[in-house]
Short mmCIF file of C-alpha atoms in Angstrom, two decimals:
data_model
loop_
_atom_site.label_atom_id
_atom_site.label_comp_id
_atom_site.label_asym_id
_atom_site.label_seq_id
_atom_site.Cartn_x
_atom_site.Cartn_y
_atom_site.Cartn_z
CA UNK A 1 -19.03 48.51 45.91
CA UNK A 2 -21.61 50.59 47.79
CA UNK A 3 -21.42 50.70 51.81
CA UNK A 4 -24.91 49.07 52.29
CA UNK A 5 -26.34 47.75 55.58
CA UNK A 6 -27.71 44.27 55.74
CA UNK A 7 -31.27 45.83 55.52
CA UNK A 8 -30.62 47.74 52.55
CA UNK A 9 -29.00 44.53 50.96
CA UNK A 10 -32.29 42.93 52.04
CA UNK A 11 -34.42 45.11 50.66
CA UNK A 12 -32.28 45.43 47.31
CA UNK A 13 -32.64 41.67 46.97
CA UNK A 14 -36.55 41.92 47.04
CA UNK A 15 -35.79 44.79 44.81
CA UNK A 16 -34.21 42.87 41.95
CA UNK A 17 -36.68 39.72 41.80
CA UNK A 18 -39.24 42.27 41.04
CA UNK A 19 -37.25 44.27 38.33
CA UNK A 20 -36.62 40.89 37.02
CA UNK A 21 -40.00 39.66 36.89
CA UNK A 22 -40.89 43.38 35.00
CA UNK A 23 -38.45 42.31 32.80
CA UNK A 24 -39.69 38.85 31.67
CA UNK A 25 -37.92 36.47 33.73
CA UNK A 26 -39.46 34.47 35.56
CA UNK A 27 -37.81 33.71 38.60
CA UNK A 28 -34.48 35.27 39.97
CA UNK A 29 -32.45 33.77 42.66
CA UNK A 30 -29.54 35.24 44.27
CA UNK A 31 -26.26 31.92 45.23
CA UNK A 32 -23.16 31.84 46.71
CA UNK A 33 -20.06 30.90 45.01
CA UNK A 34 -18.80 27.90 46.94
CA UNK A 35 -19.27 25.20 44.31
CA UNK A 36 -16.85 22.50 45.92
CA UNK A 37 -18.84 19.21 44.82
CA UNK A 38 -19.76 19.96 41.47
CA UNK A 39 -16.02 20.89 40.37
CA UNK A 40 -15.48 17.01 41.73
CA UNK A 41 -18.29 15.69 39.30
CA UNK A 42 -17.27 18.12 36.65
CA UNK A 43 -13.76 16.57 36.89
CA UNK A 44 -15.00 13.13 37.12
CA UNK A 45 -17.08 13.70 33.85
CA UNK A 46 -14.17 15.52 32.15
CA UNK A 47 -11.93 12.31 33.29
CA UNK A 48 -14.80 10.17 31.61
CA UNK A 49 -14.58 11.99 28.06
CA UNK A 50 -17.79 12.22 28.30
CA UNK A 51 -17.59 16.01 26.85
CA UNK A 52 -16.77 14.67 23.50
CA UNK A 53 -15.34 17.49 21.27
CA UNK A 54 -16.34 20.13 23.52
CA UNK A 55 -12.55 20.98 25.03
CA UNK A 56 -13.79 24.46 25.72
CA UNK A 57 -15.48 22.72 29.07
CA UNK A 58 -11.81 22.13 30.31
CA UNK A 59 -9.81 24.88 28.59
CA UNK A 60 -10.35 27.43 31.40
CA UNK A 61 -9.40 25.23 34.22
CA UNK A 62 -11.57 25.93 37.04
CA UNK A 63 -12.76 29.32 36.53
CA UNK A 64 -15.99 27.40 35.60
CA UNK A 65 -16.38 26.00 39.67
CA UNK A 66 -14.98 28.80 40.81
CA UNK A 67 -16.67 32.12 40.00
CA UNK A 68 -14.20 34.40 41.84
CA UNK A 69 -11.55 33.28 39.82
CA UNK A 70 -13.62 34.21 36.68
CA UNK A 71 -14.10 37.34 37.63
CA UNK A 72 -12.19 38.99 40.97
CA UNK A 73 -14.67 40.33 43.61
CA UNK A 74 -17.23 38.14 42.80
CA UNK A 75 -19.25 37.16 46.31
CA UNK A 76 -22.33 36.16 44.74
CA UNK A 77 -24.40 35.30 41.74
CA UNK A 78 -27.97 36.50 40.57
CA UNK A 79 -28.94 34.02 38.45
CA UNK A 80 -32.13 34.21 36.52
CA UNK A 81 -34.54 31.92 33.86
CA UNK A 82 -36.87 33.25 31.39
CA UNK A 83 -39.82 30.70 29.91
CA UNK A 84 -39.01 30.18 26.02
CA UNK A 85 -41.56 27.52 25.03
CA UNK A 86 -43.84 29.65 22.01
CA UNK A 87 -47.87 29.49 22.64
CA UNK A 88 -48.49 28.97 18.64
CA UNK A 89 -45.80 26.50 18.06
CA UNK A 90 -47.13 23.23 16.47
CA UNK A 91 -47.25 20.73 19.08
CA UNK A 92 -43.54 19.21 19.44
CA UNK A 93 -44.70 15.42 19.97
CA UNK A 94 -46.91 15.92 16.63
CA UNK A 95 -43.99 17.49 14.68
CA UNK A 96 -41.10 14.60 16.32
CA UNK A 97 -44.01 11.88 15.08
CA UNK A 98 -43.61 13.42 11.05
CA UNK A 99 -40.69 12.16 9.38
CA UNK A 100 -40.93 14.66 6.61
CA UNK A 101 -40.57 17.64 8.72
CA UNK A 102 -37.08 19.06 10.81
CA UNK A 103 -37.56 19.06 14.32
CA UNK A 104 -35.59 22.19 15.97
CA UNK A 105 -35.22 22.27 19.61
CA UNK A 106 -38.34 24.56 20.90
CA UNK A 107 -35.79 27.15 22.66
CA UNK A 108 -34.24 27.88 18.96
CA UNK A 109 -37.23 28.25 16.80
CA UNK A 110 -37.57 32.12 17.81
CA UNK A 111 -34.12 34.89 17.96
CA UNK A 112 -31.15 34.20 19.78
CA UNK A 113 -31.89 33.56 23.19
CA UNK A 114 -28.23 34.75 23.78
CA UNK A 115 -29.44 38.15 22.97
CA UNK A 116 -32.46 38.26 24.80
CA UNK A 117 -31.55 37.36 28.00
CA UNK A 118 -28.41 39.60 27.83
CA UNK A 119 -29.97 42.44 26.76
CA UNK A 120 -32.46 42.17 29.73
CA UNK A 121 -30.25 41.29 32.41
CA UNK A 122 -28.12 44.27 31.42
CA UNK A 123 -31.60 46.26 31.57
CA UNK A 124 -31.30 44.55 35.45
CA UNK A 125 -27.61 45.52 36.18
CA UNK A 126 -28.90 49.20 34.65
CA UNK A 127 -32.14 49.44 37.39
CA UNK A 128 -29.22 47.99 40.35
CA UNK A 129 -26.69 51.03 39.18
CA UNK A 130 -29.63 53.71 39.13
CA UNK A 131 -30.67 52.68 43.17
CA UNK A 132 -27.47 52.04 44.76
CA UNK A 133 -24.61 53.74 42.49
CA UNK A 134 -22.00 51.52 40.79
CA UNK A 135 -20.86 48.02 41.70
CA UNK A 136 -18.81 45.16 40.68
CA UNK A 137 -20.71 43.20 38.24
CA UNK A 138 -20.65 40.59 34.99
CA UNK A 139 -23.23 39.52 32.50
CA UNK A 140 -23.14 36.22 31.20
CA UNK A 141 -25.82 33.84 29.22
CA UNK A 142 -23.35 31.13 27.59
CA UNK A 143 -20.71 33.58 27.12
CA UNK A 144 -18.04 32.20 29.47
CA UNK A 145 -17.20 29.29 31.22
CA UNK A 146 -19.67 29.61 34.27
CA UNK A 147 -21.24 26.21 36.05
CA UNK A 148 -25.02 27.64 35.19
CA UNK A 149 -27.26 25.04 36.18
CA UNK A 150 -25.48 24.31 39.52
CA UNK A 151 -25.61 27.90 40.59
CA UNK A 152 -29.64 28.32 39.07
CA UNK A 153 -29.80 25.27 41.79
CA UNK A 154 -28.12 27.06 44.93
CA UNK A 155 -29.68 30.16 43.82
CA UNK A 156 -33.45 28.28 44.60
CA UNK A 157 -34.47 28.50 40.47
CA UNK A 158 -34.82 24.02 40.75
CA UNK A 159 -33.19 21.13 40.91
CA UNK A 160 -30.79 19.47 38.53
CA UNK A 161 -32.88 16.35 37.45
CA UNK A 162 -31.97 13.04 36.36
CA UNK A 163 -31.84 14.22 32.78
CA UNK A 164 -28.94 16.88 34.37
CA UNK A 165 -31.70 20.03 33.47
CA UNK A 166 -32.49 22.32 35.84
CA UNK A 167 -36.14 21.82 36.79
CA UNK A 168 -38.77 23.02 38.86
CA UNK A 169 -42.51 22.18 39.76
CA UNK A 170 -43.60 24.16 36.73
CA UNK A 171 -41.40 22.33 34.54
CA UNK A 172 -37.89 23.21 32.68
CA UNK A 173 -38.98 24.88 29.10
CA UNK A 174 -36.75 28.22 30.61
CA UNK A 175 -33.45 29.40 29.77
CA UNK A 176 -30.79 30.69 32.37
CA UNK A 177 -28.63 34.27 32.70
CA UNK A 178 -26.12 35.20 35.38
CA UNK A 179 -24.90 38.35 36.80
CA UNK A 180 -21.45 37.48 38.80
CA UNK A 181 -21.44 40.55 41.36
CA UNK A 182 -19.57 41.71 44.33
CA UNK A 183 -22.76 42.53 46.25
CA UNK A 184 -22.86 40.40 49.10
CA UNK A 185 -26.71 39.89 49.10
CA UNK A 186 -27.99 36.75 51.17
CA UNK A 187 -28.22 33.76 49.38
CA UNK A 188 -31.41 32.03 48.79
CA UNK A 189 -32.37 28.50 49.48
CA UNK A 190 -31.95 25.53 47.47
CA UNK A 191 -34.91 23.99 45.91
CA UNK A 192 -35.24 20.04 47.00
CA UNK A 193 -34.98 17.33 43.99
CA UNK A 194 -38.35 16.09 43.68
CA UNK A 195 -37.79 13.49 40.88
CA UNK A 196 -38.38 10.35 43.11
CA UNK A 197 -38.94 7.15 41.16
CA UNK A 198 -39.76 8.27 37.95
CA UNK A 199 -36.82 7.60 35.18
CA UNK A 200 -39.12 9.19 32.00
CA UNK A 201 -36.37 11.02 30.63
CA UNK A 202 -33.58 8.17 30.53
CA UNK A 203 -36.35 5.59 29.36
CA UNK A 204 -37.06 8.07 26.39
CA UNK A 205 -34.03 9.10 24.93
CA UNK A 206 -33.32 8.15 21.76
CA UNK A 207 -29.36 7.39 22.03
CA UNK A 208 -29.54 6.36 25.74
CA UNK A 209 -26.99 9.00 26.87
CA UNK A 210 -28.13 9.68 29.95
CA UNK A 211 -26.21 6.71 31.16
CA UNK A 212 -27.72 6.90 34.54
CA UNK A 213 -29.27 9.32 36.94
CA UNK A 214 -28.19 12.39 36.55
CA UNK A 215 -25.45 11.07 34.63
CA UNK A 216 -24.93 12.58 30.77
CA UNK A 217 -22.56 11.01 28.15
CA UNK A 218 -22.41 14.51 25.33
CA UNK A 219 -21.36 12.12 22.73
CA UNK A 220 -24.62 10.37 22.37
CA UNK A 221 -26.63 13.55 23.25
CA UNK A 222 -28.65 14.32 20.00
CA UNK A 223 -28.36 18.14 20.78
CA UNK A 224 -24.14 17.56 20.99
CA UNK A 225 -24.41 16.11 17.96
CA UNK A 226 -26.52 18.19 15.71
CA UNK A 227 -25.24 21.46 17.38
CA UNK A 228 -21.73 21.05 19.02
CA UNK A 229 -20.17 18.00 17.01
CA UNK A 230 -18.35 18.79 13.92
CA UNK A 231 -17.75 16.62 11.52
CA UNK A 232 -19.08 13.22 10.94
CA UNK A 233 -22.02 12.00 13.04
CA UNK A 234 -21.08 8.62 14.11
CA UNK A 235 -23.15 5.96 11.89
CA UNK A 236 -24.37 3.89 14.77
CA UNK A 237 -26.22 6.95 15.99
CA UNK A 238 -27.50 8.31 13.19
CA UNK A 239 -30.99 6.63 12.28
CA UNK A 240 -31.68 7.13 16.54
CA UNK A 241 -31.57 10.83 15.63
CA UNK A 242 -34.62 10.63 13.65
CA UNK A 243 -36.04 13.63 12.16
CA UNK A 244 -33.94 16.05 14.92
CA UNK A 245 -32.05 18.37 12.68
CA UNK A 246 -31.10 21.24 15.95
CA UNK A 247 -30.87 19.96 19.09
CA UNK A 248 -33.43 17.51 20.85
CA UNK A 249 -36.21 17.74 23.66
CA UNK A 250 -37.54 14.52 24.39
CA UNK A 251 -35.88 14.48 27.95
CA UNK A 252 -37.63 17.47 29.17
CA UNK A 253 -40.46 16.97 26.76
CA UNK A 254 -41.37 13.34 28.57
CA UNK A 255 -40.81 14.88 32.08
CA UNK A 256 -44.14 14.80 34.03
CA UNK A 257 -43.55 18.32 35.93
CA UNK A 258 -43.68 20.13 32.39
CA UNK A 259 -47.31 18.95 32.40
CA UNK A 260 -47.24 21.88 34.28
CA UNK A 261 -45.38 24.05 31.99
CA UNK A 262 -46.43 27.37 30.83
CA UNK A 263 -45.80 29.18 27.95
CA UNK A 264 -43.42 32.63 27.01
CA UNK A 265 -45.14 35.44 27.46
CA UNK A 266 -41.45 36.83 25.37
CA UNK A 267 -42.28 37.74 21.78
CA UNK A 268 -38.59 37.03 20.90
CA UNK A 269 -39.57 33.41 21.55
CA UNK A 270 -42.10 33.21 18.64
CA UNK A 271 -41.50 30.87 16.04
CA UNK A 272 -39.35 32.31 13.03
CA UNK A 273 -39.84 31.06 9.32
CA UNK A 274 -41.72 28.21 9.87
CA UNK A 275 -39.56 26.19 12.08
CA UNK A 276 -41.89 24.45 13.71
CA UNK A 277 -43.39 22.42 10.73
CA UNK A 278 -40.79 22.98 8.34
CA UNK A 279 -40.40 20.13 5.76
CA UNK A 280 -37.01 18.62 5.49
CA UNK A 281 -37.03 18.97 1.52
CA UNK A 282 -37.22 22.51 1.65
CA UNK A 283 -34.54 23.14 4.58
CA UNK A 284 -32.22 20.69 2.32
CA UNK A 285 -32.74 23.11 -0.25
CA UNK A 286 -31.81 25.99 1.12
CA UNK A 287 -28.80 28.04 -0.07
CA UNK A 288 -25.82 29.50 2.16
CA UNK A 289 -27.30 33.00 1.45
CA UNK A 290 -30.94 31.39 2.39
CA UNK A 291 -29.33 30.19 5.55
CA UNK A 292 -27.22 32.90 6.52
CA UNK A 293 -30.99 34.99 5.53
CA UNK A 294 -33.03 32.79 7.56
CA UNK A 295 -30.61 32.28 10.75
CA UNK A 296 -29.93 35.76 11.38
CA UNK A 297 -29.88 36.39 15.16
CA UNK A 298 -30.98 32.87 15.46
CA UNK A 299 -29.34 30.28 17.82
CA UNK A 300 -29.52 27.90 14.57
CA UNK A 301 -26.21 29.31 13.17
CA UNK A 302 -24.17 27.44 16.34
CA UNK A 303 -24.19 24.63 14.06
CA UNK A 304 -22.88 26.32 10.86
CA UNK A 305 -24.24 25.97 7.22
CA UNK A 306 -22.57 22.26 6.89
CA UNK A 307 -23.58 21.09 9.90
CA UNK A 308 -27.29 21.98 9.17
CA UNK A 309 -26.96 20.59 6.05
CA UNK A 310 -25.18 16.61 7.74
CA UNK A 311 -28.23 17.06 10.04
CA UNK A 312 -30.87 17.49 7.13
CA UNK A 313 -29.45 14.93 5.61
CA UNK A 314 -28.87 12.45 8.29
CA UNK A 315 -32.77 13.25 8.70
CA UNK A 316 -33.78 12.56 5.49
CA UNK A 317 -32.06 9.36 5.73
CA UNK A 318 -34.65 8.45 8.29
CA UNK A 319 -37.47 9.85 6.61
CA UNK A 320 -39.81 7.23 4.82
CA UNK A 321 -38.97 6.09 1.30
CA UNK A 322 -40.04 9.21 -1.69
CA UNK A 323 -38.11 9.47 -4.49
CA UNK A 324 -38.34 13.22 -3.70
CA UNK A 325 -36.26 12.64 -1.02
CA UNK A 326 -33.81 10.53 -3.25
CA UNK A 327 -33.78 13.41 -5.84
CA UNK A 328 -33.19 16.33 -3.20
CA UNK A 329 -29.86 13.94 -1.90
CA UNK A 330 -28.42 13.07 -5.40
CA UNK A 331 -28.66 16.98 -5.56
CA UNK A 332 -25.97 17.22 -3.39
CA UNK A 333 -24.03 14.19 -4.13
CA UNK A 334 -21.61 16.30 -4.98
CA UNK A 335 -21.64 19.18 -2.38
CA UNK A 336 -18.02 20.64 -2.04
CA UNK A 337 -18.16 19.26 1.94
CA UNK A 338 -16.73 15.90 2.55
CA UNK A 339 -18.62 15.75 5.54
CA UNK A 340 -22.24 16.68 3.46
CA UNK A 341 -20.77 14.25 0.80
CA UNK A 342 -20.91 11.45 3.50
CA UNK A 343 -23.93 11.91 5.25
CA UNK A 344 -25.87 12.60 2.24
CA UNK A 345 -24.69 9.14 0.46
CA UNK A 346 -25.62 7.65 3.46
CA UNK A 347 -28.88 8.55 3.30
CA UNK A 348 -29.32 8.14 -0.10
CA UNK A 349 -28.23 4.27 0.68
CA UNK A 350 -30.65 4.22 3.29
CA UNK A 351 -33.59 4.97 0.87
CA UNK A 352 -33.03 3.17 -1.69
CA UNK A 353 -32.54 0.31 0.50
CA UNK A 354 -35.99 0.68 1.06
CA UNK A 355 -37.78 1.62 -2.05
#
């Protein structure tokens, strides 16, 4: 680690929120690593089962609360967010309102946001090197077990909000990045929680999982179950899913502060094979070699060619009655998956139930 006085680490903090900005993020923060009260209410949620599936949240132990541990020499964390919401995306309430299209998350209709925001904050570690010389440092977006959101807070990027999303005045359509470092640059100040009254987000959810203010049960969270989940969806849940085939925004896209929202100014972001309006016929249809085509460097491919095809199907389920849609299931009646075999004769039930 370079010998720098507190005036040089000063000035290199002002530094990096500028090389950030040049770099498309918009906002950087710098926290410190003391993360005491969130490892209680992680353990409490892990205690609850309310991670589902997900047992890579407790595999690591606490390396996720406690950064040092992740990586020795760790003092602080940069942590940055970079706006993903695409200008010319069809607007996401109209496209959640049609039943015969496949909503995906906004954040996954454009590349692999993994990649972007690595390859940038990489560019960032690069411009630190080049004006102080080498130091102790780690890039993560997703990539190991780090508390993101928590440190985004402490780091002055927003608040956690009752939905348990980051969020600021100018809304939450952003993604988050870290840089674990040994540079012992001043943290910044925590942003207040300015959700008040309002309960938009837990009103609106379509499987109630946000259980209570800031509280989050993954196993009714449409995004854990289109994305994470494998397997079978469970049936009570299913028709609440609606036409959600990757993850789900109504949370963040009911919120009142993303009124204030602006778009990516990223052209990774933009919207990639139609994803915005696709119809759920076609994405039923679409071979492994389409998929593994159309979901190159794509978030999409977290849920794997059989999920995506459970989630079409669930969707189609819940689509209105078309013997289109009947014909496109009996298609796959027979689909070497057990788990697309279920989902689909579900659907297929649930049609013809209403035709």
């Amino acid at each position: 680690m370079p010998d720098l006085s507190t005036v040089q680490l000063e000035r290199l903090a002002g530094e990096i929120k500028q090389l950030g900005r040049d770099l498309g993020f918009s906002k950087l923060g710098v926290a410190a690593i003391d993360l005491g009260a969130d490892e209680a209410r992680l353990e409490r949620w892990l205690q609850q089962g309310r991670h589902g599936s997900m047992s890579y949240m407790e595999r690591h132990g606490r390396k996720r609360t406690r950064p040092a541990e992740l990586v020795p020499g760790t003092v602080r964390v940069i942590s940055a967010r970079m706006s993903y919401w695409p200008d010319e995306a069809r607007d996401a309430r109209e496209a959640l309102a049609d039943p015969t299209t496949g909503y995906v998350a906004r954040y996954a209709l454009g590349r692999d946001y993994h990649k972007v925001l690595r390859r940038q904050l990489q560019r960032l570690a690069d411009a630190i090197t080049q004006r102080i010389g080498e130091f102790g440092y780690r890039v993560f977006v997703d990539s190991a077990p780090v508390l993101e959101k928590a440190l985004a807070r402490d780091a002055g990027l927003g608040w956690i909000g009752k939905h348990t999303n980051l969020l600021d005045r100018d809304g939450s359509w952003f993604l988050l990045g870290e840089i674990y470092t040994d540079l012992p640059l001043s943290p910044d100040a925590p942003v207040t929680d300015h959700c008040g009254s309002c309960r938009a987000c837990i009103d609106v959810c379509p499987t109630q999982a946000i259980v209570a203010p800031y509280e989050l049960d993954a196993r009714r969270c449409i995004s854990y179950l289109t994305i994470e989940l494998r397997g079978s969806i469970p049936e009570p849940l299913r028709a609440a899913i609606g036409n959600r085939v990757f993850g789900c925004d109504d949370c963040q896209l009911f919120c009142p502060w993303n009124k204030f929202a602006r778009t990516t100014a990223v052209g990774d972001f933009a919207v990639r094979h139609g994803l915005d309006s696709a119809g759920l016929i076609n994405l039923f249809e679409w071979s492994e070699t389409e998929w593994e085509a159309r979901t190159a460097g794509s978030a999409l491919r977290r849920a794997g060619y059989e999920g995506w095809l459970r989630n079409v199907a669930v969707a189609l389920g819940n689509a209105p009655a078309d013997e289109r849609v009947v014909a496109a299931l009996a298609a796959r009646a027979d689909d070497p998956s057990p788990v697309v075999r279920e989902h689909v004769q579900w659907a297929l039930e649930r049609q013809r139930s209403r035709v």
